[in-house]
Structure formats: structure tokens, C-alpha cells
Tab-separated table of C-alpha atoms in Angstrom:
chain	number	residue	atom	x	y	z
A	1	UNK	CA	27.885	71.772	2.694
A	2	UNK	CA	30.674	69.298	3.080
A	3	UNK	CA	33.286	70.233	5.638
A	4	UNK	CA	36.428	68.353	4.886
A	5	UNK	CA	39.181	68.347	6.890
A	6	UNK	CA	41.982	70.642	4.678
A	7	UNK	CA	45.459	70.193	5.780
A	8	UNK	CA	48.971	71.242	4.368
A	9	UNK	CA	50.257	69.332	1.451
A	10	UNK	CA	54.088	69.806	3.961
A	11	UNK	CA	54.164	67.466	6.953
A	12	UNK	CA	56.266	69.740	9.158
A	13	UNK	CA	56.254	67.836	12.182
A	14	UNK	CA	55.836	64.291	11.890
A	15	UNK	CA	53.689	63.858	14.864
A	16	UNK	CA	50.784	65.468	13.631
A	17	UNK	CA	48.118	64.429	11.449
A	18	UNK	CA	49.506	65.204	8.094
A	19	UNK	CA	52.512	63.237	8.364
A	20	UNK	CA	50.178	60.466	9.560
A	21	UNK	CA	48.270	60.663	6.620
A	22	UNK	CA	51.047	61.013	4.184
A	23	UNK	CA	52.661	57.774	6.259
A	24	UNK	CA	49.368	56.185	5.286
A	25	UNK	CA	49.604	57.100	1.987
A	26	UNK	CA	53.075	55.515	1.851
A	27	UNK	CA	51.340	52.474	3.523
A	28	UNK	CA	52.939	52.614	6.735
A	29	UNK	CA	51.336	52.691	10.075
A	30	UNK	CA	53.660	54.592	12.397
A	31	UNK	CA	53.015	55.753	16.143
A	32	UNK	CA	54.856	57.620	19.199
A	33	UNK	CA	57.103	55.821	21.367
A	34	UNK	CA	57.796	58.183	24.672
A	35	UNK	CA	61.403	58.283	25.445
A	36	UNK	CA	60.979	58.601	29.030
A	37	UNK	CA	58.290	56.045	29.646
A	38	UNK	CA	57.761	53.723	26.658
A	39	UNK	CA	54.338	54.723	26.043
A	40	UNK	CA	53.375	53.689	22.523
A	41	UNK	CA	50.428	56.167	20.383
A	42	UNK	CA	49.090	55.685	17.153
A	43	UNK	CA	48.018	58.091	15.614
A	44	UNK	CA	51.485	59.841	17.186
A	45	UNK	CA	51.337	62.303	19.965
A	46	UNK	CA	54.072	64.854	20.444
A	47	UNK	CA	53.497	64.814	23.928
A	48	UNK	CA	53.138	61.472	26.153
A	49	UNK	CA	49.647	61.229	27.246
A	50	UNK	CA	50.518	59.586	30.026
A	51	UNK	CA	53.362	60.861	31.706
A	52	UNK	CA	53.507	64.160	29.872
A	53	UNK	CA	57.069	63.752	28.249
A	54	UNK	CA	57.767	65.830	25.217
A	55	UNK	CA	60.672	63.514	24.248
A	56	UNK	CA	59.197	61.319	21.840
A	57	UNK	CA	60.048	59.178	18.750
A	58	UNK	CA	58.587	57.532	15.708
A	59	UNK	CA	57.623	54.054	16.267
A	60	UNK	CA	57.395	51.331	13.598
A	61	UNK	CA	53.789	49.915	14.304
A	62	UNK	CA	53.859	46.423	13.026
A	63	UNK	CA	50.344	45.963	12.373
A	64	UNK	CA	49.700	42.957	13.889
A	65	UNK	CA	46.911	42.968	16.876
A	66	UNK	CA	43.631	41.729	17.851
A	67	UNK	CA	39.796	42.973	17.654
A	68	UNK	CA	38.495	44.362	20.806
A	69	UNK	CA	35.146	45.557	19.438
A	70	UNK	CA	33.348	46.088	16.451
A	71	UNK	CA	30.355	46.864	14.380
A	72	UNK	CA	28.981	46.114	11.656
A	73	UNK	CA	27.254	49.023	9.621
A	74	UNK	CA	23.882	48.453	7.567
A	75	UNK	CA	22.810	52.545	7.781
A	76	UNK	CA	25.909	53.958	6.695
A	77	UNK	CA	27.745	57.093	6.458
A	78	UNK	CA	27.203	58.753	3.315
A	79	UNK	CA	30.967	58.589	2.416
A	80	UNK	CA	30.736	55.284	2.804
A	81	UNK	CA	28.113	54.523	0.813
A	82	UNK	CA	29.363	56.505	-1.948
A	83	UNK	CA	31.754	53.938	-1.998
A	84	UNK	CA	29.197	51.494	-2.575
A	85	UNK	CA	27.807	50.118	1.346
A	86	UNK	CA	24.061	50.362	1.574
A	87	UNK	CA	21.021	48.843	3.388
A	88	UNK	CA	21.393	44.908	1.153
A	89	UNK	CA	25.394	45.840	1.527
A	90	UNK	CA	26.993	46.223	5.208
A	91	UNK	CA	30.562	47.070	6.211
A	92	UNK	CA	32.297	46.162	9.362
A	93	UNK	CA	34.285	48.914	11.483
A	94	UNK	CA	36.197	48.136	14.721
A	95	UNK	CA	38.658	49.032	17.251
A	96	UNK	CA	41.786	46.880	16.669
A	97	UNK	CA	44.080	46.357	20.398
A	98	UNK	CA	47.962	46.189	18.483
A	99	UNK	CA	50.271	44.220	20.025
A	100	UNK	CA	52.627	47.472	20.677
A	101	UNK	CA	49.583	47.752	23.041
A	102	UNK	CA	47.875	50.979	21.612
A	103	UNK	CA	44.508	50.823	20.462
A	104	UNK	CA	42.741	52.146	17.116
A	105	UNK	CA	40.013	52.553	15.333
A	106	UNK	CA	39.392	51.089	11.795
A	107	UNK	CA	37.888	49.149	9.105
A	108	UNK	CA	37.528	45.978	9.447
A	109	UNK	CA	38.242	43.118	6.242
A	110	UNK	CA	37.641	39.741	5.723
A	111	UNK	CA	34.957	39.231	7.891
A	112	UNK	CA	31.583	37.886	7.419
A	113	UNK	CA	29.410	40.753	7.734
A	114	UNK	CA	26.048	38.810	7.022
A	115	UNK	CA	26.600	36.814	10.146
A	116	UNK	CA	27.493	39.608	12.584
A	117	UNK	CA	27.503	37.404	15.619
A	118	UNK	CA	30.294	34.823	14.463
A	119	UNK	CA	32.557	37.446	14.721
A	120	UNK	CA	34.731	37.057	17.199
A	121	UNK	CA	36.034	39.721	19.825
A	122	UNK	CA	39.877	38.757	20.544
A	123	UNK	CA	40.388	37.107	16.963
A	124	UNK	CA	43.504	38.410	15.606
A	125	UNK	CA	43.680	41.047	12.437
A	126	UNK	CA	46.928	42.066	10.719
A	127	UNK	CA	47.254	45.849	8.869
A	128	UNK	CA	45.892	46.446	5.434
A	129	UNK	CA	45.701	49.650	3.202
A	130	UNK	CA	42.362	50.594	1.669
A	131	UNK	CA	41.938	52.919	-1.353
A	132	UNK	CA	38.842	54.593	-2.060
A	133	UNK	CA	38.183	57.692	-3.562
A	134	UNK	CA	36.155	60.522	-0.898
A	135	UNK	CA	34.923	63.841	-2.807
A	136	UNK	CA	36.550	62.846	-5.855
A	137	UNK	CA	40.130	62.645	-4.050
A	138	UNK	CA	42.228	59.509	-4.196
A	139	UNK	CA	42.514	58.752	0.027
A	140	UNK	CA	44.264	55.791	1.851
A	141	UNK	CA	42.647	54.297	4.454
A	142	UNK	CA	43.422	52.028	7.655
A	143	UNK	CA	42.365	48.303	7.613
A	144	UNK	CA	42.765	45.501	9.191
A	145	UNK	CA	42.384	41.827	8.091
A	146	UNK	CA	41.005	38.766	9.685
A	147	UNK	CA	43.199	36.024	10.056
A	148	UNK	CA	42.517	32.755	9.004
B	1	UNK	CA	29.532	68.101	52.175
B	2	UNK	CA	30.927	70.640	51.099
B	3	UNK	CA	29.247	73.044	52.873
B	4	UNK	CA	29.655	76.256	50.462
B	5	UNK	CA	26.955	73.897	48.338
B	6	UNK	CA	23.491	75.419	48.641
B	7	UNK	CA	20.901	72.981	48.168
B	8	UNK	CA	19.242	73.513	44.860
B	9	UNK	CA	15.385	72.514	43.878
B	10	UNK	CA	13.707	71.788	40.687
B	11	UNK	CA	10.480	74.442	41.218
B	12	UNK	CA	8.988	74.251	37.336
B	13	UNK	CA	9.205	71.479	34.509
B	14	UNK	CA	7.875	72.327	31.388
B	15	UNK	CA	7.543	69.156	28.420
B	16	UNK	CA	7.570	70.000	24.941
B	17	UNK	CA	5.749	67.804	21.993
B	18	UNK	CA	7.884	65.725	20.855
B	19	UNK	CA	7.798	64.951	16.942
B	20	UNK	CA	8.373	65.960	13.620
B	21	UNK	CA	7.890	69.548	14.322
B	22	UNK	CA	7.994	71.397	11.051
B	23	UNK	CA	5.127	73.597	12.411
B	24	UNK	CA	7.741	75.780	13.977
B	25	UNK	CA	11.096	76.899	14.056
B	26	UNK	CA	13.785	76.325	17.115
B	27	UNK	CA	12.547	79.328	18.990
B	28	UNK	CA	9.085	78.272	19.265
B	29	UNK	CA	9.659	74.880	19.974
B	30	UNK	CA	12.239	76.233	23.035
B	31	UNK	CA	9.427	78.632	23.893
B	32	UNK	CA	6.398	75.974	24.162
B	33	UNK	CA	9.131	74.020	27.126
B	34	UNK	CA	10.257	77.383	29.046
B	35	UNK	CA	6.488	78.840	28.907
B	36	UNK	CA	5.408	75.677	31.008
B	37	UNK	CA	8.535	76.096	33.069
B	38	UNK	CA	7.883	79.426	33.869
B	39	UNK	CA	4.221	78.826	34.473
B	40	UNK	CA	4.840	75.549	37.041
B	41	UNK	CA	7.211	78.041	39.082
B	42	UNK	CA	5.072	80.762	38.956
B	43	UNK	CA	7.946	83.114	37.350
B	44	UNK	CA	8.044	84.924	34.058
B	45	UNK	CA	11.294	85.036	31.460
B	46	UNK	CA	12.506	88.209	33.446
B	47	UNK	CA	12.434	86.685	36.910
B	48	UNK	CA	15.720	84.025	35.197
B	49	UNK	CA	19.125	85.316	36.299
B	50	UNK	CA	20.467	82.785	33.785
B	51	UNK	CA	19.674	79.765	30.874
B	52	UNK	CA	21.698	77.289	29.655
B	53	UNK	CA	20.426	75.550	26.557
B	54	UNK	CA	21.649	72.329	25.413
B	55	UNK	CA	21.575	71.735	22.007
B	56	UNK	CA	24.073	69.954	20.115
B	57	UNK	CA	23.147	70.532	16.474
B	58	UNK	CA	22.874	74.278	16.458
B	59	UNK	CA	23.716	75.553	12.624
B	60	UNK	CA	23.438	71.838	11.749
B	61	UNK	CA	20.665	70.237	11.869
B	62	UNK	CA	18.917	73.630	12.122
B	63	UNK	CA	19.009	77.005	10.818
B	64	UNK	CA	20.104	78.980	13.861
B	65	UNK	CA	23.945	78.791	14.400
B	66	UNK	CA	23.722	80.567	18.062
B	67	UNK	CA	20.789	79.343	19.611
B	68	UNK	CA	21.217	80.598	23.011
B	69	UNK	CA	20.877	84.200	21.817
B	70	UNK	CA	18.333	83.614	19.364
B	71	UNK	CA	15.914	81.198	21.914
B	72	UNK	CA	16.497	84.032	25.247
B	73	UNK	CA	15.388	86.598	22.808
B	74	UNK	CA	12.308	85.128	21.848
B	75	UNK	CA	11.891	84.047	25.174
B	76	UNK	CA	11.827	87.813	26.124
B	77	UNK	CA	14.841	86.855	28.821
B	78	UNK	CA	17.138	89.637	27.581
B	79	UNK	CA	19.731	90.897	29.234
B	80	UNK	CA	19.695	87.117	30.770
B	81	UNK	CA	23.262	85.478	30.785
B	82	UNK	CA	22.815	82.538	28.646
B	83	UNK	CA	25.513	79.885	27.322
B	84	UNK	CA	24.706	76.861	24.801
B	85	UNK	CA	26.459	73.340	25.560
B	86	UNK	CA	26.652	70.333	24.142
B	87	UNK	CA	27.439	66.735	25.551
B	88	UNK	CA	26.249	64.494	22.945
B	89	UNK	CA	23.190	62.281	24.066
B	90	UNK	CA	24.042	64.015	27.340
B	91	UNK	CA	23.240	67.497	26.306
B	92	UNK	CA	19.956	68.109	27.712
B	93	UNK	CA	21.347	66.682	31.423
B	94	UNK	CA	24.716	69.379	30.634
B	95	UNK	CA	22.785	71.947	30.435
B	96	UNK	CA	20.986	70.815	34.180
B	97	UNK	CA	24.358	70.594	35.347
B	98	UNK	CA	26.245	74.119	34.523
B	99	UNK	CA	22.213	75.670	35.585
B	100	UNK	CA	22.548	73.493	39.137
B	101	UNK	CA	26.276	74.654	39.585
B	102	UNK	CA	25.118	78.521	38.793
B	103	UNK	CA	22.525	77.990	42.008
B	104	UNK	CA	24.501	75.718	44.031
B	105	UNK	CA	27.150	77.884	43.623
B	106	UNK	CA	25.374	81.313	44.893
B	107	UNK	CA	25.900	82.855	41.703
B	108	UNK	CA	22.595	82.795	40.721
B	109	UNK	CA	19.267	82.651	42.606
B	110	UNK	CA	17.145	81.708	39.482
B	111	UNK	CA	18.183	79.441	36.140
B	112	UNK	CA	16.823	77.657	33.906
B	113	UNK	CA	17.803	74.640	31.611
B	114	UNK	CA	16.287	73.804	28.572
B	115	UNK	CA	17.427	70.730	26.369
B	116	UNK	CA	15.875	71.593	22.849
B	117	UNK	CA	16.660	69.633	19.077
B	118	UNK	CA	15.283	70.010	16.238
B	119	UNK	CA	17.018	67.086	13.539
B	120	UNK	CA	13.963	66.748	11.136
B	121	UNK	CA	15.134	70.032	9.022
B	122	UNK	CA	17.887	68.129	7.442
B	123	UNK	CA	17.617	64.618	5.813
B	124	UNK	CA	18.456	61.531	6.873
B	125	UNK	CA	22.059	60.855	5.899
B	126	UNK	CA	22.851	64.661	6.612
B	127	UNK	CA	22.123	63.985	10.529
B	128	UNK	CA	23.578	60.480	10.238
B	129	UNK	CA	27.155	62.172	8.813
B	130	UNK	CA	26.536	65.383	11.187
B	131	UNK	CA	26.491	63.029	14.295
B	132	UNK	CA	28.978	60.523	12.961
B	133	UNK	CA	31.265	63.357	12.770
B	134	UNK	CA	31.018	62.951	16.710
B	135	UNK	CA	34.224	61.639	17.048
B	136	UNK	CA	37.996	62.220	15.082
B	137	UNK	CA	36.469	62.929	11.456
B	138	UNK	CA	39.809	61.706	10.219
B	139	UNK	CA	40.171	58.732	12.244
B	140	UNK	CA	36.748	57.738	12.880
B	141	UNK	CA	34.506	59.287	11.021
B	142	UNK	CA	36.393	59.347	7.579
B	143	UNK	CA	38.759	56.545	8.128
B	144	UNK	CA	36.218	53.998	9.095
B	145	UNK	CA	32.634	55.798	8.647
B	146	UNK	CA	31.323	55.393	11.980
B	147	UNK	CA	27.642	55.974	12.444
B	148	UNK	CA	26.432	57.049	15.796
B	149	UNK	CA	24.523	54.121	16.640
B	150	UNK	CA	27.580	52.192	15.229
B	151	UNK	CA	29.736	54.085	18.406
B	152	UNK	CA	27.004	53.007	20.766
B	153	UNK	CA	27.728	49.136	19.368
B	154	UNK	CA	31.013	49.190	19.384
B	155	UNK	CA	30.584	49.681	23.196
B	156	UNK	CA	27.801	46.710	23.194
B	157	UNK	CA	29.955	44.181	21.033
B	158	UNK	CA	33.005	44.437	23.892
B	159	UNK	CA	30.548	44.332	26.758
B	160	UNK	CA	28.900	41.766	25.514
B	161	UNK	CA	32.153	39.836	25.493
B	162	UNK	CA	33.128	41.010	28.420
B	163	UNK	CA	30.256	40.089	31.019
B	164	UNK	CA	27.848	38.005	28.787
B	165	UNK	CA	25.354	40.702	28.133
B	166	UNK	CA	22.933	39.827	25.322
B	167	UNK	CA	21.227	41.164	22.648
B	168	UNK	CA	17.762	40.003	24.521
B	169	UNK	CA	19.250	42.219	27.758
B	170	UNK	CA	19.392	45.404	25.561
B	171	UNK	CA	16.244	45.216	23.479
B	172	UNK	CA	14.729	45.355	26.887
B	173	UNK	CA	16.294	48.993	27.168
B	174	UNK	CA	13.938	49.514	24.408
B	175	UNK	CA	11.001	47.713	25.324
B	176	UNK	CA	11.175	49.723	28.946
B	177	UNK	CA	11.922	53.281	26.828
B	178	UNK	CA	8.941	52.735	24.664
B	179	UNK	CA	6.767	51.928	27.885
B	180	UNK	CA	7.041	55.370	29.209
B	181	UNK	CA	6.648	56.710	25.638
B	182	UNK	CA	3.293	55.277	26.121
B	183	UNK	CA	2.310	56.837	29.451
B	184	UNK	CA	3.861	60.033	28.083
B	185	UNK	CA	1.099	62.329	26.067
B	186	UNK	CA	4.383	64.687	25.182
B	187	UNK	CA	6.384	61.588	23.535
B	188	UNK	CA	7.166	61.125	19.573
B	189	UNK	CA	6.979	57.236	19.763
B	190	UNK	CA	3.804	56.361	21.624
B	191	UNK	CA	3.278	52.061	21.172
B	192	UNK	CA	4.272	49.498	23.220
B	193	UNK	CA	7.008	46.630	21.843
B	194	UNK	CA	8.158	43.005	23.001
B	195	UNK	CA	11.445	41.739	23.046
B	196	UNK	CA	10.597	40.382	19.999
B	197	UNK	CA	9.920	43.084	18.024
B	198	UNK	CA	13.435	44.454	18.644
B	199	UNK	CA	15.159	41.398	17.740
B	200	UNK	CA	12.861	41.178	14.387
B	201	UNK	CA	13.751	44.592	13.624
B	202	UNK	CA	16.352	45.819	10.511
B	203	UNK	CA	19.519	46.200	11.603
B	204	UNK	CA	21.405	49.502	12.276
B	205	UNK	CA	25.043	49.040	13.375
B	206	UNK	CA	25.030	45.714	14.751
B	207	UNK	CA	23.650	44.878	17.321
B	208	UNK	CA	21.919	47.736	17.544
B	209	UNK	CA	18.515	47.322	15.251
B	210	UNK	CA	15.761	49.582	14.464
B	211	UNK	CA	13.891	49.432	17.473
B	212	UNK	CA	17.233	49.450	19.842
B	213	UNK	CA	17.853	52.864	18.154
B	214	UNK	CA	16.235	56.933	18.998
B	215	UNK	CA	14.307	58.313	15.949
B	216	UNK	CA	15.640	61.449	14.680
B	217	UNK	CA	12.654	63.977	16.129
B	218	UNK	CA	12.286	67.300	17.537
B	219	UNK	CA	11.688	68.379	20.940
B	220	UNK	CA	12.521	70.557	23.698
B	221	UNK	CA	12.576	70.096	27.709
B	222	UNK	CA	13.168	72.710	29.883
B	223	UNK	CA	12.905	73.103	33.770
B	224	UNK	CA	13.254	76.070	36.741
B	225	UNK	CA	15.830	75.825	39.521
């Protein structure tokens, strides 16, 4: 009994999720930058979290940042291991601190995920776009990369 | 103090088996808690102005959707006000806190709160999406398939940057939970472990291993105020 998350094909406003998602698609990473205040979200919020403004804009996220935490998954979710993770195969996941300042969640590349503890918290990541296919639906996904 | 704050006092506990309890359904599991709470107070089901149940996998992980409603009736507690909450690992101490506001309060002379699961009806990577699906589905849970335990180590892998904490400092979280699952007849997980143990144990999301990491069981907890 899979719930999935079912959302109009029309991103009318493009500070909800399914102009996110199509931005995604498009391979863009785009927050909210609050007029009043400067506050920077990603995903966008129509409203400022933080000083309640409703006068926001679209901000360019540029995808560079650094790691902040992380994980790194041997039990997985089943959606990811019908992409192929498992018990012998792990995948990394973390929260990624951008350099617009806003944090966010996501997977995690180029890491060494069979030595867990040489990763290193602060070591900077830049944006990547991850295609996988989730209940037989083509989906982009957020990344971010390790850099050498 | 706010003086309008009565004083409230825990006057009944009543400790469930804890297990893989496919000898009963939700109900009866509630019921074997709230019978002993009744019982320790000296009250029966009628004598409770008011329950709140935590549960946080109602219609998930088990059959009934509304388990306030179904658990009160069995219980025999009707027309008892009842409400079902849910605070993640924090449900069971939720559902002491809305019963301890409903006393200190003046509302109510009478509660209980009962903290009941039951996560062994569905299988393993059913309860490990259900829970995963803890946070954002789409940009947690479906972006980056997040686990529950793998939440937990996201916290751990920034502490442990942050003030030095090690993986030896939180397997003895574990070592000092499975203690008092030793002294406690009522506990799923009854053995003793080193330090060791956890380390040598199969990872989970790391750091968090095996042994770092609560079984999926059943169980219910409920006490009188």
C-alpha cells in the first residue's frame, strides 16, 4: 500500500513543491531569497521563516557547500534498495550547509562508503543530479559530490 | 510556580510484556498495561475521567487506524474522553504529558496514559519505510531514503564532530539500556552486552550498529495520575 506523494503536473506557484521538483527535473536547484531580510530557503518558502515576510523571490542556489552531517545507510529504505543498495551495498545520505547559508538534506556521491569514518564533516560537496527510476516513474534527485 | 498548577502524582503503573506479541491484537496488549494500572491505584476503567494513548503507528504497523476508540472500548472506559498522539520515540512520554496537563490543569481529577506499539504485524522493510517516512517524504525520505536510525546518525556524525563524542561513548547507551533489560522480567531484550559487542555488531546507518539500535517489538506501558 504505497502512498506516494501525487502532485499537479502545473507548478502554479513557484514556491511550492511542484515547481521545486520540476526545477529539479530541469537540473536546477533554486531557493527563496526574502526581500525584506535576505533570508535564503531551499526548498523555497513563500513566506520568510524568519521574519515572516511574504515578499519573496527565486534565488539561484549555486550548489556549492559543505557536509555538516551524514550517514551512511547499510539497512535501507526499500526505494532505495530497489535501486540496487542492500546489506554488502551501502549508500551515503547527508545534510549539505550551502554557502548561500541554507541547509539541506541529500544524497551524498563520491564518497567512500566502506570506510564510514574517513569521511569528513566540513569537507566541501558541489550539486549533482541523480536519476533513478521510483515505482516505475523516471524521478530526479538531489546530490551532492565530494570534492577532490 | 505558577500557582494555578495542581501538583499531580503517579498512583498506578502497569508494565506490559514486551515482545513479539502475535498472541494478541492492539487491544489486548493495551488492556494487559491499563489492567495493572488500574489495579496498582485501586480504580477500575470507569473511575478514568480521561486516556491519552500514544501510539505512533496506528493503521500502520497495525490493523486499527483509531486506536484510542478501539483500546477505551475494550478497556470498558466508555464514555471516557480519549485522544491518540504521537511524538515519534517520544510518544509514550506525549501521551504522560497532555494526561499530566489534564490533572495539573483541574480539568480532570483522574487520567491515564498508556504508550502501546505493536510493529511486528508488518515486515521489516514496511516499518523501516513507515518510520523513514518520519520526516519530508519528498525531501528526506524519497530524495535521499533516510532510515530512522539513519536520522538518529545523522545527529551522532555532527556531534561527534562537534564535541569529540565517540562511537565507544554511545555503545555505552546500549550497554546501560540492555542492563535494565536484564533486571526487567517485562523487557523484549533480556542479555547483558560489552562495549565490544556493539562495536562488533553489523552496521545500521553508520554509526549506529545493530546493537546501538531498538528492535522492532510490541509492547504497551500505561500508568494512573
Amino acid at each position: 500500500m504505497a502512498l506516494e506523494s501525487k502532485f499537479s503536473e502545473v507548478a502554479e506557484n513557484e514556491f511550492y513543491s511542484p515547481a521545486y521538483n520540476k526545477f529539479l527535473s530541469e537540473r536546477k536547484l533554486v531557493g527563496s531569497k526574502c526581500k525584506k531580510c535576505g533570508h535564503i530557503c531551499v526548498p523555497p518558502k513563500p513566506i520568510c521563516p524568519k521574519c515572516q515576510g511574504s515578499e519573496v523571490e527565486l534565488a539561484d542556489i549555486k550548489g556549492k557547500g559543505k557536509l555538516v552531517a551524514y550517514t551512511v545507510v547499510a539497512v535501507g529504505a526499500p526505494l532505495m534498495v530497489e535501486e540496487g543498495f542492500d546489506r554488502e551495498h551501502h549508500y551515503c545520505s547527508g545534510v549539505v550547509e550551502l554557502e548561500e547559508g541554507a541547509r539541506i538534506t541529500a544524497r551524498i556521491l563520491g564518497m567512500d562508503v566502506t570506510k564510514p569514518d574517513q569521511i569528513k564533516i566540513g569537507a566541501p560537496v558541489t550539486v549533482e543530479y541523480v536519476e533513478a527510476m521510483h515505482s516505475g516513474e523516471k524521478k530526479t534527485f538531489l546530490a551532492f559530490r565530494a570534492l577532490p | 510556580v505558577n500557582q494555578k498548577v495542581r501538583k499531580v502524582g503517579v498512583v498506578g503503573i502497569g508494565h506490559g510484556k514486551f515482545g513479539v506479541r502475535t498472541d494478541v491484537n492492539v487491544s489486548e496488549l493495551a488492556w494487559e498495561a491499563m489492567k495493572l494500572a488500574c489495579v496498582d491505584a485501586h480504580l477500575t476503567p470507569k473511575d478514568i475521567e480521561f486516556c491519552a494513548i500514544g501510539s505512533a503507528f496506528s493503521g500502520m504497523t497495525y490493523e486499527e487506524a483509531l486506536a484510542a476508540v478501539t483500546i477505551t472500548e475494550y478497556a470498558n472506559m466508555m464514555p471516557t474522553g480519549h485522544v491518540r498522539c504521537e511524538s515519534a520515540c517520544a510518544t509514550g512520554s506525549a501521551a504522560v504529558h497532555i494526561a499530566y496537563m489534564k490533572v495539573a490543569s483541574g480539568i480532570s481529577d483522574m487520567v491515564m496514559a498508556l504508550g502501546v506499539e505493536k510493529m511486528t504485524e508488518v515486515d521489516t522493510p514496511t516499518t523501516v519505510e513507515f518510520i523513514g517516512r518520519g520526516g519530508s517524504y519528498l525531501w528526506e525520505y524519497e530524495n535521499f531514503g533516510l532510515t530512522f536510525p539513519g536520522y538518529y546518525a545523522l545527529m551522532a556524525t555532527a556531534h561527534m564532530a562537534r564535541f569529540g563524542t565517540t562511537m565507544e561513548d554511545l555503545a555505552r547507551v546500549a550497554v546501560k539500556n540492555h542492563h535494565y533489560g536484564k533486571i526487567n522480567e517485562n523487557a523484549y531484550l533480556r542479555n547483558e552486552i560489552t562495549v565490544e559487542d556493539v562495536l562488533a555488531s553489523r552496521p545500521i546507518a553508520w554509526p549506529n550498529k545493530f546493537l546501538d539500535c531498538c528492535p522492532i517489538n510490541d509492547g504497551a506501558i500505561a500508568i494512573s495520575l
